[in-house]
């Protein structure tokens, strides 16, 4: 039996949770995942049961450990530390006296707060850019503070608990660690805090002025910690006594998992949405083209943070799930690539997957899903291909704007997430970008990122976040590279068609009202 030390990672995504156990080379020794319920009770809404999600995490931990021990090489005692990574802006509020959620969590894609955003933008001379200098973020339905404000204005139980100072707020990382530690620890890390619109990017502290702007009592907020330090211990279950020592929002964790630790490195994660992060080091790059300035990670207590530019695409894998579950065009998610490969192109159709608005670089919360160019020639294979193309076009827009603002062209895009399993999808991405797309063999880079943060916090394997060379042996097995197979003339023609389609999707929910359709 091996005496190697192992690291566990809780990966709490938008539609599923997983527990993955890694060795020092970033190889998976055991894992288990489960989906949890999404609630779509009104158009544009998406809610989750925070208790159901946590129960699934506990089940995943137990099953993964059983799988590990059944292999006969390791025991649970060899798991020395765990990390947590999570969907970021999803908002949870709970009663600190009972530990029970006061309402369902509002998931990050939820667009019910359009009116709240409009109200806040009208109240400030800078409109949607009211707090962009402090937070790096525009006012948008995307981020946590407007979801919290909606709860306070529309759910009496939440308002009452808030005013009586018995309510706690958090993104999913806070909720998970609060429960793992037996309700003893209420924390978040700088990367997750940077997605709330309540933290000052430079000070890494909750800002009283921002809290006042959103009507939030600061007493309900978690303590902001670095992304790599010990937060507490697991209080019960098979991991009882194991320390929790790494935490980052899922997209930031994927940046770490791709070992994109130097300025200029970039990755794109294709999950429920798609998120492209570009490491800008110690520099905050303020975008004038609809990109976000954010914390990538803070490598330890009292250290300077690493910043990033981010382009956020609301719908990626969720469009494939929509084809499967709502439309019945495919039986399994992996079928989308198979169907797309049956045709040479999308037959002239474009699918703007704006189910709840468009994020970077358009930022139009009133846009809605639109398929244009349909003729009698259109088949389900064309629709499947257009679905894959949609996220690829949006990625191209983000990459182009990042290059123009930073002055550095991205020559190689590192990719991960569920959608990258499609060879056809990644070839389409390379064609539309006109650059090489690199896909690792071990693709659980989001979970790996939180494992690296946790391991570095404990000094395991000599890992140091400020020295990328210390990770040279992590996840080094050969992956795949996709290179462009179309010329620039065809590429530009395709992109122009996409841009025309986006124009037709914009402004649908609030026809004639363009007040919020402003690039931040």
XYZ file of C-alpha atoms in Angstrom:
520
model
C 0.000 0.000 0.000
C 1.310 3.430 -0.963
C 2.150 5.885 1.796
C 1.677 8.928 -0.484
C -0.152 12.001 0.762
C -3.378 12.965 -0.991
C -5.498 16.112 -1.340
C -9.280 16.255 -1.666
C -11.271 18.869 -3.544
C -14.936 19.782 -3.244
C -16.083 21.164 -6.600
C -19.533 22.694 -6.168
C -20.676 23.667 -9.641
C -23.913 25.151 -10.901
C -25.730 21.912 -11.630
C -23.600 19.234 -9.956
C -21.133 18.679 -7.120
C -18.085 16.440 -6.993
C -15.425 15.276 -4.589
C -12.114 14.454 -6.254
C -8.993 13.032 -4.630
C -5.626 13.953 -6.199
C -2.061 12.797 -5.725
C 1.012 15.064 -5.875
C 1.135 14.780 -9.683
C -2.413 16.050 -10.086
C -3.697 12.645 -11.080
C -7.144 11.565 -9.917
C -7.167 8.620 -7.516
C -10.916 8.597 -6.875
C -13.938 10.798 -7.472
C -17.708 10.909 -7.303
C -20.225 13.440 -8.600
C -23.961 14.058 -8.337
C -26.403 16.511 -9.876
C -28.781 18.569 -7.764
C -32.121 20.208 -8.536
C -32.469 23.473 -10.431
C -35.725 25.392 -9.960
C -37.039 27.517 -12.867
C -40.301 28.785 -11.449
C -40.589 31.936 -13.545
C -38.978 33.101 -16.798
C -35.393 34.171 -16.146
C -35.309 32.626 -12.647
C -32.934 29.911 -11.465
C -32.923 28.766 -7.845
C -31.208 26.040 -5.839
C -31.790 24.332 -2.515
C -28.587 24.982 -0.557
C -29.323 22.101 1.830
C -29.799 19.647 -1.021
C -26.518 20.784 -2.548
C -24.620 20.320 0.720
C -26.208 16.899 1.283
C -24.974 15.880 -2.164
C -21.461 17.025 -1.222
C -21.504 14.822 1.874
C -22.659 11.874 -0.237
C -19.941 12.523 -2.821
C -17.245 12.626 -0.137
C -18.409 9.313 1.307
C -18.689 7.536 -2.028
C -15.338 8.831 -3.315
C -13.570 7.657 -0.163
C -15.170 4.208 -0.461
C -13.964 4.038 -4.069
C -10.474 5.111 -2.983
C -10.189 2.419 -0.336
C -11.638 -0.275 -2.585
C -8.645 0.194 -4.878
C -6.452 -1.044 -2.013
C -3.651 1.500 -2.493
C -4.745 4.254 -0.118
C -6.764 4.894 3.025
C -8.813 7.906 3.994
C -6.139 8.900 6.535
C -3.840 9.763 3.620
C -6.094 12.675 2.647
C -4.192 15.417 4.478
C -6.117 18.521 3.446
C -9.058 19.568 1.281
C -9.863 22.566 -0.869
C -13.188 24.061 -1.946
C -14.149 25.577 -5.275
C -17.605 26.780 -6.162
C -20.024 28.547 -8.465
C -19.303 32.127 -7.565
C -22.117 34.691 -7.573
C -24.888 32.342 -6.410
C -26.331 33.921 -3.273
C -27.260 32.118 -0.053
C -28.739 33.584 3.135
C -29.343 31.655 6.334
C -30.342 32.032 9.959
C -27.268 31.855 12.176
C -29.371 30.633 15.097
C -30.794 27.604 13.279
C -28.325 27.153 10.427
C -31.253 26.855 8.008
C -31.433 28.714 4.708
C -34.029 31.482 4.772
C -34.967 30.948 1.131
C -33.667 29.116 -1.905
C -30.324 30.278 -3.207
C -30.504 32.540 -6.249
C -28.146 31.082 -8.851
C -25.692 33.265 -10.733
C -27.498 33.102 -14.142
C -30.782 34.264 -12.581
C -32.001 37.477 -14.256
C -34.918 38.455 -12.002
C -32.994 41.492 -10.762
C -33.201 43.476 -14.023
C -35.457 46.052 -12.357
C -33.129 46.313 -9.344
C -30.173 46.979 -11.647
C -32.160 49.613 -13.518
C -33.164 51.308 -10.259
C -29.590 51.368 -8.941
C -28.190 52.616 -12.245
C -30.698 55.477 -12.326
C -29.706 56.488 -8.798
C -26.078 57.178 -9.767
C -24.605 59.647 -12.286
C -22.344 56.921 -13.734
C -25.236 54.558 -14.393
C -24.166 50.935 -14.761
C -20.583 51.984 -14.031
C -21.550 53.370 -10.616
C -19.148 51.167 -8.622
C -16.827 49.890 -11.344
C -13.791 51.812 -10.045
C -14.021 50.177 -6.618
C -15.122 46.698 -7.663
C -14.048 46.232 -11.294
C -17.648 45.242 -12.040
C -20.614 46.887 -13.768
C -24.056 46.840 -12.222
C -25.554 43.626 -13.546
C -27.977 40.872 -12.624
C -24.904 38.605 -12.568
C -23.352 39.583 -9.241
C -24.329 38.701 -5.686
C -25.195 42.096 -4.164
C -28.165 42.736 -6.454
C -29.496 39.238 -5.729
C -29.193 39.948 -2.014
C -30.933 43.290 -2.444
C -33.791 41.573 -4.299
C -34.170 39.116 -1.422
C -34.289 41.961 1.090
C -36.940 43.794 -0.922
C -39.132 40.814 -1.799
C -38.861 38.134 0.909
C -40.138 39.272 4.338
C -38.346 36.477 6.228
C -35.019 37.593 4.783
C -35.657 41.261 5.552
C -36.663 40.437 9.128
C -33.618 38.254 9.785
C -31.354 40.906 8.241
C -32.756 43.714 10.381
C -32.589 41.568 13.522
C -28.920 40.752 12.742
C -29.472 37.018 12.862
C -28.890 36.502 9.144
C -25.673 35.391 7.477
C -24.867 35.891 3.811
C -22.458 34.060 1.577
C -21.645 32.649 -1.790
C -21.546 28.852 -1.934
C -17.995 28.618 -0.572
C -19.120 30.295 2.648
C -22.139 28.000 2.975
C -20.067 24.862 2.388
C -17.321 25.735 4.877
C -19.874 26.928 7.454
C -21.494 23.483 7.345
C -18.262 21.470 7.102
C -16.963 23.157 10.245
C -20.116 22.498 12.233
C -21.373 26.104 11.849
C -18.206 27.498 13.470
C -16.536 29.295 10.560
C -18.074 32.011 8.380
C -15.474 32.953 5.763
C -14.942 33.595 2.078
C -11.811 34.192 0.051
C -10.771 37.269 -1.888
C -11.640 35.750 -5.274
C -15.235 34.990 -4.293
C -15.602 38.273 -2.402
C -14.572 40.143 -5.536
C -17.751 38.863 -7.222
C -20.186 40.308 -4.694
C -19.823 44.039 -5.597
C -19.303 44.681 -1.878
C -15.476 44.412 -1.683
C -12.881 47.015 -2.625
C -10.493 45.388 -5.123
C -7.425 47.165 -3.752
C -8.047 46.911 -0.022
C -9.516 43.375 -0.092
C -12.026 44.557 2.498
C -15.784 44.976 2.623
C -16.514 48.588 1.758
C -19.043 50.457 3.970
C -20.037 52.773 1.113
C -20.760 49.851 -1.195
C -22.763 48.094 1.519
C -24.786 51.261 2.061
C -25.384 51.566 -1.688
C -26.960 48.097 -1.734
C -28.670 48.417 1.656
C -26.661 45.631 3.262
C -25.756 45.359 6.954
C -22.018 44.553 7.170
C -22.605 42.260 10.166
C -24.011 39.562 7.869
C -20.857 39.290 5.721
C -18.218 36.558 6.042
C -14.609 37.287 6.984
C -12.429 37.681 3.877
C -9.413 35.340 3.873
C -6.727 34.547 1.311
C -7.199 31.740 -1.201
C -4.510 29.558 0.390
C -4.555 29.202 4.168
C -6.159 27.019 6.837
C -9.781 28.031 7.527
C -10.781 25.287 9.930
C -11.352 21.548 10.249
C -14.075 19.217 9.036
C -16.228 18.627 12.094
C -17.816 15.264 11.300
C -18.016 12.382 8.852
C -15.284 10.422 7.090
C -13.030 13.491 6.862
C -13.403 14.530 10.494
C -10.328 16.457 11.632
C -9.015 17.131 8.119
C -8.115 20.770 7.546
C -9.750 22.967 4.899
C -6.994 25.098 3.426
C -7.730 26.225 -0.130
C -10.658 28.164 -1.541
C -11.398 29.986 -4.800
C -14.265 30.653 -7.139
C -14.454 28.002 -9.819
C -13.069 30.094 -12.660
C -10.164 31.345 -10.579
C -9.458 27.806 -9.390
C -9.364 26.663 -13.014
C -6.753 29.350 -13.752
C -4.612 27.888 -10.953
C -5.358 24.332 -12.093
C -4.145 25.195 -15.583
C -0.978 26.513 -13.875
C -1.603 29.897 -15.511
C 0.253 31.615 -12.674
C 2.257 34.171 -14.679
C 1.043 37.474 -16.202
C -0.190 36.899 -19.750
C -1.391 33.332 -19.164
C -5.019 32.645 -20.094
C -7.615 29.872 -19.843
C -11.230 29.334 -20.786
C -13.538 27.040 -18.820
C -16.622 25.743 -20.640
C -19.066 24.710 -17.956
C -22.651 25.845 -17.473
C -21.300 29.167 -18.700
C -17.890 29.919 -20.180
C -15.305 32.069 -18.461
C -12.044 33.305 -19.905
C -9.479 34.589 -17.410
C -6.307 36.442 -18.357
C -3.667 36.757 -15.619
C -2.589 40.409 -15.192
C -0.328 39.812 -12.169
C -0.219 42.587 -9.577
C -1.844 45.071 -11.965
C -5.541 45.898 -12.104
C -6.427 46.434 -15.760
C -9.532 48.596 -16.067
C -11.532 47.614 -19.101
C -13.396 49.965 -21.394
C -14.617 47.076 -23.555
C -16.998 45.193 -21.300
C -14.467 42.976 -19.504
C -14.275 42.498 -15.754
C -11.388 43.307 -13.442
C -11.289 40.676 -10.720
C -9.162 38.877 -8.144
C -7.632 35.719 -9.581
C -6.380 34.512 -6.195
C -4.567 35.715 -3.100
C -1.644 33.316 -2.544
C -1.618 33.518 1.254
C -2.376 35.665 4.301
C -0.984 39.207 4.064
C 0.197 38.721 0.476
C -0.547 40.836 -2.568
C -3.357 39.457 -4.725
C -3.011 38.302 -8.316
C -5.508 40.083 -10.573
C -7.157 39.016 -13.818
C -9.268 40.290 -16.676
C -12.327 38.146 -17.215
C -14.800 37.690 -19.984
C -17.974 36.003 -18.769
C -20.343 34.118 -21.065
C -23.601 33.215 -19.347
C -24.597 30.199 -21.431
C -22.327 27.407 -22.648
C -23.005 23.867 -21.404
C -26.458 24.947 -20.241
C -27.419 25.434 -23.908
C -26.452 21.817 -24.591
C -28.526 20.744 -21.605
C -31.418 22.788 -23.016
C -31.140 20.922 -26.325
C -31.240 17.659 -24.374
C -33.862 18.329 -21.703
C -36.209 20.989 -23.079
C -36.028 20.365 -26.826
C -35.230 16.646 -26.955
C -32.879 17.080 -29.930
C -30.184 14.905 -28.319
C -30.288 12.066 -25.800
C -26.937 12.685 -24.097
C -24.892 15.871 -23.789
C -21.980 14.293 -25.657
C -24.268 13.749 -28.650
C -24.139 17.457 -29.526
C -20.628 17.152 -30.938
C -21.523 13.993 -32.822
C -24.532 15.676 -34.449
C -22.563 18.859 -35.176
C -19.864 16.869 -36.956
C -22.411 15.472 -39.434
C -22.610 18.842 -41.227
C -19.814 21.042 -42.559
C -21.307 24.272 -41.234
C -24.403 25.562 -39.453
C -26.361 26.002 -42.680
C -26.488 29.777 -42.314
C -28.138 29.846 -38.877
C -26.846 31.577 -35.749
C -28.056 30.754 -32.234
C -27.576 33.622 -29.795
C -27.958 31.727 -26.518
C -29.044 34.723 -24.445
C -31.353 32.777 -22.139
C -30.962 35.398 -19.406
C -29.201 38.252 -21.182
C -25.697 38.637 -22.574
C -22.589 39.169 -20.446
C -19.093 40.161 -21.709
C -18.526 42.187 -23.779
C -22.134 43.142 -24.619
C -23.709 43.416 -21.120
C -27.352 43.496 -22.110
C -29.569 41.932 -19.464
C -32.615 42.427 -21.703
C -31.274 40.263 -24.569
C -32.973 36.916 -25.092
C -32.236 33.698 -26.938
C -32.578 34.041 -30.684
C -32.053 31.736 -33.663
C -31.767 33.590 -36.973
C -31.312 32.391 -40.538
C -33.691 29.426 -40.349
C -34.813 28.052 -43.716
C -36.384 24.852 -44.946
C -32.852 23.489 -45.236
C -32.227 23.750 -41.468
C -31.824 20.450 -39.584
C -31.234 19.476 -35.988
C -27.584 18.898 -36.897
C -27.333 22.551 -37.923
C -28.906 23.614 -34.616
C -26.444 21.457 -32.675
C -23.528 22.965 -34.553
C -24.868 26.510 -34.056
C -25.129 25.792 -30.321
C -21.427 24.931 -30.149
C -20.559 27.889 -32.351
C -22.422 30.285 -30.046
C -19.980 29.903 -27.157
C -17.046 29.950 -29.597
C -18.134 33.263 -31.119
C -18.579 34.807 -27.695
C -15.144 33.531 -26.671
C -13.646 35.144 -29.780
C -15.179 38.499 -28.869
C -13.690 38.277 -25.381
C -10.228 37.235 -26.636
C -10.176 40.024 -29.223
C -11.098 42.668 -26.668
C -8.567 41.359 -24.139
C -5.808 41.532 -26.732
C -6.713 45.069 -27.713
C -6.867 46.315 -24.127
C -3.775 44.529 -22.853
C -1.681 44.981 -25.976
C -0.751 41.273 -25.892
C -2.183 38.701 -28.278
C -3.100 35.337 -26.790
C -1.389 32.732 -28.972
C -2.545 29.612 -27.163
C -5.802 29.220 -25.266
C -5.840 26.571 -22.511
C -9.293 25.046 -22.151
C -11.180 22.863 -19.683
C -14.706 22.073 -18.555
C -17.375 19.660 -19.737
C -17.843 21.063 -23.244
C -14.186 20.548 -24.175
C -14.846 16.804 -24.396
C -16.235 17.530 -27.854
C -13.436 17.369 -30.437
C -15.711 19.071 -32.943
C -16.473 21.869 -30.495
C -12.799 22.551 -29.836
C -11.984 22.466 -33.559
C -14.743 25.022 -34.136
C -13.205 27.134 -31.360
C -9.762 27.042 -32.975
C -11.282 27.951 -36.358
C -13.203 30.939 -35.006
C -10.300 32.193 -32.861
C -7.594 31.623 -35.458
C -5.190 30.380 -32.754
C -4.203 27.064 -31.177
C -6.506 25.589 -28.537
C -4.817 23.296 -25.992
C -6.802 20.709 -24.031
C -5.166 18.778 -21.158
C -5.673 15.046 -20.772
C -6.798 15.419 -17.135
C -9.523 18.033 -17.453
C -10.729 18.439 -13.879
C -8.643 21.588 -13.597
C -11.177 23.507 -11.491
C -11.008 20.912 -8.727
C -7.252 20.596 -9.225
C -6.874 24.340 -8.679
C -8.436 24.246 -5.226
C -6.282 21.194 -4.431
C -3.133 23.118 -5.426
C -4.210 26.065 -3.263
C -4.830 23.738 -0.312
C -1.578 21.837 -0.777
C 0.452 25.037 -1.095
C -1.096 26.363 2.125
C 0.270 23.321 3.956
C 3.640 23.349 2.179
C 2.983 19.962 0.581
C 5.277 18.668 -2.191
C 7.257 21.915 -2.202
C 4.440 23.774 -3.982
C 4.663 27.570 -3.957
C 2.135 29.769 -5.728
C 4.753 32.434 -6.426
C 6.999 29.881 -8.155
C 5.257 28.142 -11.106
C 8.280 25.875 -11.486
C 7.265 24.009 -8.307
C 4.199 22.693 -10.177
C 6.167 21.409 -13.170
C 5.299 17.766 -12.413
C 1.568 18.418 -11.978
C -0.810 17.252 -14.720
C 1.895 16.931 -17.363
C 0.507 14.054 -19.435
C -0.020 14.919 -23.073
C -3.256 16.544 -24.083
C -4.596 17.626 -27.457
C -4.006 20.655 -29.646
C -6.475 22.020 -32.193
C -5.211 24.372 -34.897
C -7.281 26.536 -37.282
C -8.388 24.911 -40.543
C -10.153 27.882 -42.180
C -8.681 31.091 -43.575
C -9.082 34.638 -42.314
C -11.612 35.558 -45.008
C -14.000 32.772 -43.974
C -13.403 33.511 -40.297
C -14.264 37.198 -40.654
C -17.393 36.367 -42.652
C -18.607 34.002 -39.935
C -17.913 36.537 -37.166
C -19.759 39.309 -39.039
C -22.791 37.024 -39.288
C -22.652 36.383 -35.541
C -22.461 40.104 -34.765
C -25.551 40.737 -36.924
C -27.399 38.021 -34.995
C -26.430 39.567 -31.639
C -27.931 42.897 -32.711
C -31.236 41.124 -33.303
C -31.178 39.476 -29.870
C -30.511 42.666 -27.903
C -33.183 44.685 -26.125
C -35.892 42.029 -26.376
C -37.100 41.896 -22.766
C -37.408 45.685 -22.468
C -38.143 46.691 -26.034
C -37.264 50.297 -26.729
C -35.435 50.789 -23.432
C -31.703 50.891 -24.050
C -30.732 52.601 -20.807
C -28.922 49.547 -19.448
C -27.454 48.421 -22.743
C -24.227 50.296 -22.101
C -20.785 48.743 -22.272
C -19.177 49.056 -18.826
